[in-house]
Amino acid sequence: MPSEIETRNDSHTSSAVRVSRSQVKKVAVIGAGASGSISLDTLLKENHFSHVTVFERRDKPGGIWCLDEDVGSIPQNVKAGASHELLDPPVENPFKEGGTDYHGKIIASKVAQERFEKTPSYKGLTTNITEKLMTFSDEKSWNVNNDPNYQGQDFVDGLVVQQYIQKYISRNLKDERVSFKTGVVVEDIEKVYGKKDSIPYYFRLMLRRGYNETFDELWQEDFDAVIVATGHYHIPNIPLIKGLPDVEERLPGKVQHAKFYRSPDLYAGKNVLVVGSRASGTDLAKSIAKKANLVYQSIRTPRASFKPDSYGIVQKPIVKKYEVVSSTTFKAFFDDGTESDELDYVIYGTGYQFSFPFLDSLYKESGVQLIKDGTVITDLFQHTFAISQPLLAFVGMPIDGISFRVFEYQAILVSRYLAGKVEMPNRAAMNDWVFQRLQQKGITRAYHTIGITDAFEYIDTLVQLGHIKDPKLSNGRQFPDLDKALVNRFYEEKLKAFWDDGDIQASAKT
């Protein structure tokens, strides 16, 4: 028999994991980007949950597609080799000092540390996934203004995507079962035991929002389950390369990360090295090449199809070391024995680190590691279910691929699980899946990458896990059909055009 989540003893590994139908009624969704908006919509369509609260730390929905034109000064702690623990540590929970039952409010000084709230979006950023694949299955159009003459548009400006998400989430905000709280940061989550009928524990969230210019207001709210939909484009990753710390120390501001890029104007007439070959690195190299004197792009695996002459970009292999050569410039030395001309800037488009500081105390209590090297969330089954925390799920962690549509499949599966309609494998099997994935992909970005190679198999797996055996429980959002021929055709034609042609000047990591 499957083991329901009705015990504080987490030692059960041989029984399937399920939630009883009466267990989860109040759900918290953290984040109001694409994954948060589809999670809300799908939870409501179950007609099972009494209340869903969405917490968004910005003043509007849209996630990474929101545009912050002014990023201000780059945080001083963003350095080569800086870990997510150093960059994004948890905030102290003052309620724990007086016991978790305190339900009043606390007025406290604003948090001084960098929170990395601003997005990596910039003017001119566009999508790189065709409209019919990137949008959700019940809103397959970027027609955010309801234009009756709209003819469809494959690739759109990032602000259109933000408006699409805002429109999608807004259609549910008048539902009496929904609370949508913007400007609110989830700072801590803890388990509270033995306070509700037939449920041994629930989650207590410590929340923060601005009170005035000097102080913040803190309070707590309780939920039966939590969905983390915060995305993964917040904490910059700059690898530690020989000589790079010396450049950072002696030439402040010369080492940058793509998260803080907004315009090519800073690089006019300069020599620039862009490190990274994925979407952000390629976008930046193309954009900066319009105004820079010289642009190098360091690529781990050179692409034979890349046409540097189209942009004046010089393709190079990985950087072996850096050396400062003057009071304003430095050089890069590459793995093939060549070196750059004197450089004015290096920009790292090397991705981001996973960071969930609000889960720090929860995982310390359980003794389970959540994140390895900022790269892999090791406690997740199918990139979705927290193995050691059966009432905690993640939507939106897979990287690349047809992201919005993958998030939709995840949200449907999570909703069915929390409603007690389907069960997950036993914990031993889930941990074995993690082990096998680590054996195949290692502690690398590839672990959570669901590109064209993995997309069909991954989606089929989610559908199989979400199969409802009892036909009486078949209500709710259904898994959409995926046009695999369209996906294959897109990847063969449009994505090749992105790398080789000048038609798509900027594209987002989607």
XYZ file of C-alpha atoms in Angstrom:
510
model
C 0.000 0.000 0.000
C 1.210 3.533 -0.718
C 2.329 5.500 2.318
C 0.338 8.665 2.829
C 2.102 11.683 4.259
C 0.717 11.209 7.725
C 3.819 10.705 9.805
C 6.792 12.694 10.983
C 8.974 9.660 10.323
C 10.679 10.199 6.959
C 12.368 6.790 6.920
C 9.842 5.128 4.593
C 11.565 4.355 1.303
C 9.801 1.268 -0.057
C 6.211 2.540 -0.363
C 4.810 4.824 -3.036
C 4.245 8.387 -1.853
C 0.810 9.942 -2.042
C -1.243 12.701 -0.454
C -4.651 11.895 0.991
C -7.579 13.643 -0.701
C -8.346 15.669 2.418
C -4.793 16.690 3.248
C -3.961 19.692 1.062
C -6.426 22.574 0.844
C -4.282 25.712 1.171
C -1.387 26.084 -1.255
C 1.293 28.771 -1.500
C 2.893 29.512 -4.873
C 6.168 31.439 -4.684
C 6.718 33.480 -7.840
C 4.444 35.002 -10.477
C 6.410 34.409 -13.638
C 5.492 31.840 -16.272
C 5.735 28.845 -13.919
C 3.820 30.586 -11.132
C 1.006 31.715 -13.423
C 0.450 28.239 -14.906
C 0.631 26.684 -11.425
C -2.120 28.988 -10.159
C -4.375 28.343 -13.143
C -3.920 24.586 -12.917
C -4.532 24.416 -9.163
C -7.798 26.311 -9.598
C -8.966 24.031 -12.395
C -8.759 21.089 -9.995
C -11.706 22.580 -8.039
C -10.194 20.880 -5.011
C -8.128 23.468 -3.155
C -9.888 25.963 -0.907
C -7.300 28.720 -1.304
C -4.204 29.483 -3.353
C -1.909 32.372 -2.460
C 0.686 33.631 -4.923
C 3.623 35.574 -3.502
C 5.593 37.804 -5.877
C 8.449 39.966 -4.648
C 8.171 42.439 -7.532
C 5.273 44.856 -8.017
C 3.868 42.945 -10.999
C 3.902 39.466 -12.558
C 6.163 38.452 -15.416
C 9.286 37.027 -13.804
C 12.481 37.437 -15.811
C 10.544 39.101 -18.612
C 10.067 42.253 -16.542
C 12.460 44.968 -17.703
C 14.656 46.886 -15.256
C 16.300 49.541 -17.405
C 18.536 50.767 -14.592
C 20.404 47.988 -12.802
C 22.365 50.438 -10.659
C 25.832 49.473 -9.532
C 26.915 45.841 -9.861
C 26.994 44.206 -6.404
C 30.531 44.079 -5.065
C 30.185 40.471 -3.939
C 29.584 39.236 -7.512
C 33.048 37.796 -8.018
C 34.682 34.890 -9.797
C 33.950 31.680 -7.915
C 31.422 33.275 -5.533
C 28.915 30.607 -4.410
C 25.169 31.030 -4.067
C 25.594 30.606 -0.298
C 27.868 33.658 -0.239
C 25.843 35.751 -2.681
C 22.347 34.936 -1.433
C 22.373 33.863 2.239
C 19.117 33.373 4.184
C 17.633 36.186 6.252
C 17.203 35.595 9.972
C 13.690 34.688 11.083
C 12.922 36.790 14.206
C 9.727 34.859 14.926
C 11.712 31.798 15.937
C 13.130 33.678 18.900
C 9.678 33.943 20.463
C 8.231 30.641 19.243
C 6.500 29.786 15.972
C 2.958 30.321 17.278
C 3.302 34.104 17.260
C 0.970 35.484 14.563
C 1.503 39.186 15.095
C 3.584 41.477 12.924
C 7.113 42.725 13.423
C 8.513 45.989 12.127
C 12.204 45.503 11.341
C 14.994 47.331 9.547
C 15.235 46.724 5.825
C 17.554 43.955 4.705
C 20.899 45.425 3.693
C 22.176 42.514 1.608
C 21.758 42.312 -2.170
C 18.594 40.397 -3.131
C 19.180 40.131 -6.896
C 15.606 41.119 -7.688
C 16.380 42.857 -10.969
C 16.054 40.718 -14.067
C 18.552 40.042 -16.865
C 16.157 41.448 -19.494
C 17.220 44.346 -21.683
C 15.779 46.389 -24.559
C 15.714 44.396 -27.773
C 15.543 41.028 -26.038
C 13.250 38.687 -27.962
C 12.052 35.120 -27.655
C 13.750 32.276 -29.473
C 10.915 29.742 -29.276
C 8.110 29.910 -31.823
C 4.742 31.237 -30.633
C 2.795 27.982 -30.900
C 5.349 26.151 -28.770
C 6.288 28.734 -26.161
C 2.787 29.851 -25.166
C 0.479 27.805 -22.929
C -1.842 25.345 -24.636
C -5.024 27.308 -23.870
C -3.573 30.693 -24.929
C -1.478 29.957 -28.009
C -1.051 33.554 -29.107
C 1.042 36.589 -28.184
C -1.984 38.742 -28.991
C -1.964 40.495 -25.606
C -4.020 43.448 -26.906
C -6.805 41.272 -28.364
C -6.225 42.682 -31.839
C -8.905 41.149 -34.136
C -6.505 41.423 -37.082
C -3.604 39.682 -35.343
C -1.890 37.262 -37.751
C 0.549 35.585 -35.393
C 4.193 36.350 -34.716
C 6.797 33.695 -34.017
C 9.324 35.816 -32.111
C 8.349 38.778 -29.948
C 9.896 41.374 -27.673
C 10.376 40.312 -24.066
C 7.906 42.959 -22.880
C 5.185 41.189 -24.869
C 5.936 38.007 -22.915
C 5.657 39.941 -19.642
C 2.268 41.262 -20.759
C 1.201 37.761 -21.789
C 2.030 36.389 -18.329
C 0.293 39.322 -16.644
C -2.819 38.780 -18.760
C -2.734 35.039 -18.070
C -2.499 35.377 -14.304
C -4.962 38.299 -14.165
C -7.843 36.195 -15.435
C -7.825 34.328 -12.105
C -7.399 37.222 -9.689
C -11.129 37.803 -9.185
C -11.570 34.206 -8.032
C -12.439 34.243 -4.316
C -10.080 31.310 -3.786
C -7.066 33.414 -4.849
C -4.850 35.865 -3.012
C -2.207 37.620 -5.093
C 0.358 39.441 -2.977
C 2.970 41.542 -4.769
C 5.948 43.217 -3.161
C 6.173 40.282 -0.735
C 9.328 38.225 -0.180
C 9.189 34.711 1.282
C 12.139 34.707 3.688
C 11.781 31.400 5.532
C 9.726 28.200 5.562
C 9.471 25.877 8.538
C 7.432 22.840 9.455
C 4.922 23.048 12.282
C 3.795 19.725 13.729
C 0.643 18.451 15.390
C -1.617 21.469 15.074
C -4.270 20.329 12.610
C -6.725 17.423 12.454
C -5.213 14.317 10.776
C -2.235 16.257 9.421
C 1.025 15.923 11.355
C 2.654 19.030 9.895
C 2.113 22.056 7.719
C 4.328 24.861 6.460
C 4.694 28.251 8.098
C 6.043 30.984 5.828
C 7.837 34.062 7.162
C 7.031 36.981 4.876
C 8.433 40.463 4.352
C 7.225 43.593 2.574
C 8.091 47.254 2.634
C 6.617 49.303 5.469
C 8.270 52.650 4.754
C 11.631 53.884 3.463
C 13.464 52.629 6.537
C 11.566 49.588 7.800
C 9.897 46.399 6.582
C 6.863 44.579 7.901
C 7.237 40.877 8.763
C 4.490 38.332 9.413
C 3.699 34.608 9.068
C 1.111 32.555 7.176
C 0.366 28.809 7.190
C -0.115 26.477 4.222
C -0.603 22.773 3.619
C 1.734 22.675 0.616
C 4.165 24.954 -1.209
C 5.061 25.244 -4.892
C 8.364 26.958 -5.649
C 8.102 28.812 -8.972
C 10.904 31.339 -8.589
C 12.859 30.463 -11.729
C 16.624 30.292 -11.955
C 17.936 33.526 -13.492
C 18.825 35.429 -10.330
C 22.248 34.559 -8.902
C 25.104 35.113 -11.398
C 27.685 32.427 -12.012
C 31.232 33.549 -12.864
C 33.705 30.635 -12.879
C 37.008 30.946 -11.075
C 39.725 31.211 -13.737
C 43.431 31.768 -13.075
C 44.189 35.498 -12.989
C 40.548 36.605 -13.015
C 40.486 37.649 -9.317
C 43.541 39.815 -10.017
C 41.690 41.546 -12.861
C 38.708 42.109 -10.575
C 40.878 43.611 -7.853
C 43.129 45.814 -9.978
C 40.596 46.815 -12.656
C 37.211 47.195 -10.914
C 34.194 46.963 -13.202
C 36.059 45.242 -16.032
C 34.716 41.758 -15.179
C 30.956 41.632 -15.715
C 28.061 39.195 -15.955
C 25.313 39.098 -18.587
C 22.663 39.657 -15.904
C 23.683 43.307 -15.682
C 23.960 43.991 -19.427
C 21.555 46.627 -20.764
C 23.134 48.325 -23.794
C 26.159 48.075 -26.134
C 26.921 51.790 -25.646
C 29.399 51.180 -22.803
C 31.545 49.084 -25.141
C 31.756 51.510 -28.080
C 35.261 51.406 -29.525
C 36.404 48.855 -26.923
C 37.861 45.364 -27.094
C 35.502 42.904 -25.414
C 35.593 39.205 -24.620
C 32.233 37.447 -24.189
C 32.435 34.069 -22.482
C 29.608 31.625 -23.197
C 27.988 30.136 -26.278
C 24.413 29.700 -25.162
C 21.655 32.207 -25.859
C 22.809 35.031 -23.600
C 26.465 34.804 -24.619
C 25.636 34.737 -28.309
C 23.098 37.556 -27.973
C 25.554 39.795 -26.203
C 28.394 39.102 -28.632
C 26.174 40.026 -31.569
C 24.776 43.116 -29.853
C 28.137 44.453 -28.630
C 29.775 43.821 -32.009
C 27.674 46.624 -33.475
C 29.653 49.232 -31.517
C 32.819 47.609 -30.170
C 36.194 47.749 -31.859
C 36.758 44.011 -31.430
C 34.672 41.205 -29.955
C 35.924 37.753 -29.022
C 33.551 34.967 -28.036
C 34.934 32.138 -25.948
C 33.093 28.903 -26.708
C 33.752 25.576 -25.028
C 32.675 23.607 -28.096
C 33.190 25.618 -31.308
C 30.316 25.471 -33.797
C 31.328 24.795 -37.383
C 28.138 26.518 -38.561
C 28.917 29.787 -36.759
C 29.500 32.667 -39.183
C 31.739 35.174 -37.390
C 32.127 37.348 -40.484
C 28.442 38.273 -40.205
C 29.165 40.166 -37.006
C 32.930 40.602 -36.894
C 33.160 38.228 -33.934
C 36.358 36.234 -33.400
C 35.579 32.767 -32.061
C 37.959 31.396 -29.422
C 38.142 28.253 -27.228
C 37.972 28.310 -23.436
C 40.057 30.778 -21.443
C 43.032 29.291 -19.637
C 44.117 32.414 -17.715
C 44.068 36.226 -17.572
C 46.828 38.763 -17.042
C 46.632 42.497 -16.305
C 48.872 44.327 -18.803
C 48.227 48.010 -18.041
C 46.352 50.314 -15.716
C 43.204 49.860 -17.834
C 43.551 46.647 -19.850
C 44.206 42.914 -19.554
C 44.677 39.900 -21.790
C 43.063 36.484 -22.074
C 45.087 33.371 -22.867
C 43.170 30.547 -24.521
C 43.363 26.786 -24.370
C 44.770 26.521 -27.914
C 47.830 28.606 -27.041
C 46.589 31.860 -28.598
C 45.987 35.105 -26.766
C 43.704 38.102 -27.164
C 44.595 41.673 -27.952
C 44.445 43.955 -24.932
C 40.918 43.786 -23.523
C 38.788 46.484 -21.948
C 36.009 44.186 -20.677
C 35.086 40.546 -20.219
C 31.408 39.626 -19.906
C 30.405 36.213 -18.626
C 27.280 34.697 -20.161
C 27.845 31.547 -18.137
C 24.471 31.171 -16.556
C 23.144 31.300 -13.027
C 23.223 29.421 -9.774
C 20.168 27.895 -8.133
C 19.411 29.557 -4.816
C 16.483 29.129 -2.427
C 17.548 30.833 0.822
C 13.996 30.573 2.179
C 14.430 26.777 2.243
C 17.738 26.853 4.097
C 16.410 26.170 7.598
C 13.924 23.563 6.354
C 16.685 21.547 4.729
C 19.117 21.983 7.588
C 16.478 20.468 9.853
C 16.032 17.496 7.520
C 19.765 16.969 7.064
C 19.323 16.666 3.295
C 21.353 18.605 0.754
C 19.158 20.609 -1.613
C 21.690 22.160 -4.027
C 25.097 20.918 -5.162
C 27.620 23.552 -6.335
C 24.801 25.929 -7.276
C 24.188 23.784 -10.349
C 22.059 20.763 -9.413
C 19.003 20.514 -7.157
C 19.790 17.069 -5.835
C 16.587 16.527 -3.836
C 14.263 16.726 -6.851
C 12.607 13.804 -8.609
C 11.975 14.580 -12.283
C 13.103 18.174 -11.610
C 9.791 18.634 -9.803
C 9.147 16.821 -6.514
C 11.185 17.339 -3.344
C 12.009 13.795 -2.305
C 12.603 14.589 1.366
C 9.707 17.096 1.554
C 6.624 15.426 0.027
C 4.461 18.570 0.336
C 6.982 20.744 -1.485
C 7.156 20.895 -5.296
C 9.052 22.917 -7.876
C 7.714 24.136 -11.217
C 9.969 25.823 -13.760
C 13.372 24.374 -12.936
C 14.083 22.665 -16.306
C 16.414 24.730 -18.486
C 16.079 25.326 -22.238
C 13.680 23.361 -24.395
C 10.050 24.388 -24.814
C 9.974 25.903 -21.371
C 6.439 27.285 -20.926
C 4.908 24.086 -22.241
C 7.135 21.944 -20.019
C 6.058 24.087 -17.041
C 2.435 23.362 -17.966
C 2.986 19.601 -17.845
C 4.773 19.978 -14.507
C 1.941 22.096 -13.072
C -0.706 19.558 -14.086
C 1.221 16.702 -12.503
C 1.865 18.658 -9.288
C -1.786 19.687 -9.000
C -2.997 16.117 -9.437
C -0.506 14.882 -6.854
C -1.428 17.515 -4.252
C -5.120 16.767 -4.876
C -4.490 13.107 -4.014
C -5.277 11.839 -7.513
C -1.902 10.295 -8.352
C 1.042 8.961 -6.412
C 4.795 9.211 -6.807
C 7.203 6.257 -6.744
C 8.758 5.258 -3.451
C 11.628 7.360 -2.201
C 14.209 4.726 -3.025
C 13.122 4.822 -6.664
C 13.109 8.618 -6.721
C 16.594 8.765 -5.230
C 17.732 6.203 -7.779
C 16.460 8.481 -10.568
C 18.618 11.290 -9.147
C 21.620 8.957 -8.959
C 21.177 7.826 -12.561
C 20.777 11.421 -13.753
C 23.957 12.415 -11.940
C 25.796 9.490 -13.519
C 24.679 10.618 -16.975
C 25.003 14.401 -16.683
C 27.280 15.054 -13.710
C 27.203 18.214 -11.593
C 26.717 20.363 -14.680
C 24.103 22.588 -16.259
C 23.164 19.605 -18.434
C 21.532 17.937 -15.417
C 18.448 20.205 -15.539
C 18.591 20.857 -19.291
C 15.547 19.562 -21.142
C 16.417 20.356 -24.752
C 15.072 18.783 -27.890
C 16.927 15.529 -27.139
C 15.157 15.022 -23.800
C 11.898 16.947 -24.238
C 9.675 14.230 -25.676
C 10.814 11.543 -23.242
C 10.520 13.925 -20.288
C 7.013 15.052 -21.191
C 5.904 11.460 -21.765
C 7.248 10.586 -18.307
C 5.278 13.407 -16.672
C 2.110 12.254 -18.452
C 2.644 8.671 -17.294
C 3.198 9.781 -13.701
C 0.056 11.901 -13.933
C -2.200 9.128 -15.213
C -5.389 9.035 -13.121
C -6.575 5.493 -12.446
C -9.977 6.454 -11.036
C -12.152 7.939 -13.841
C -14.262 9.728 -11.222
C -11.252 11.966 -10.524
C -10.548 12.906 -14.135
C -11.747 16.508 -13.834
C -9.275 19.374 -13.905
C -6.762 20.538 -16.471
C -5.784 17.860 -18.955
C -2.314 17.251 -20.355
C -2.166 18.996 -23.754
C -1.204 17.183 -26.936
C 2.297 18.087 -28.065
C 2.832 18.510 -31.793
C 6.139 16.673 -32.038
C 6.402 17.303 -35.771
C 6.140 21.049 -35.127
C 8.811 20.835 -32.449
C 11.199 18.969 -34.724
C 10.545 21.318 -37.625
C 11.159 24.350 -35.439
C 14.456 23.065 -34.095
C 15.668 22.125 -37.551
C 14.745 25.442 -39.183
C 14.295 28.355 -36.786
C 16.943 27.516 -34.208
C 19.488 26.975 -36.978
C 18.560 30.397 -38.312
C 19.239 31.900 -34.885
C 22.825 30.673 -34.868
C 23.623 31.274 -38.519
C 21.672 34.283 -39.756
C 21.196 37.890 -38.810
C 17.401 37.794 -38.757
C 17.169 37.175 -35.036
C 19.364 39.727 -33.334
C 18.566 38.877 -29.748
C 16.889 35.960 -28.093
C 16.111 34.969 -24.533
C 16.974 31.855 -22.585
C 13.548 30.290 -22.666
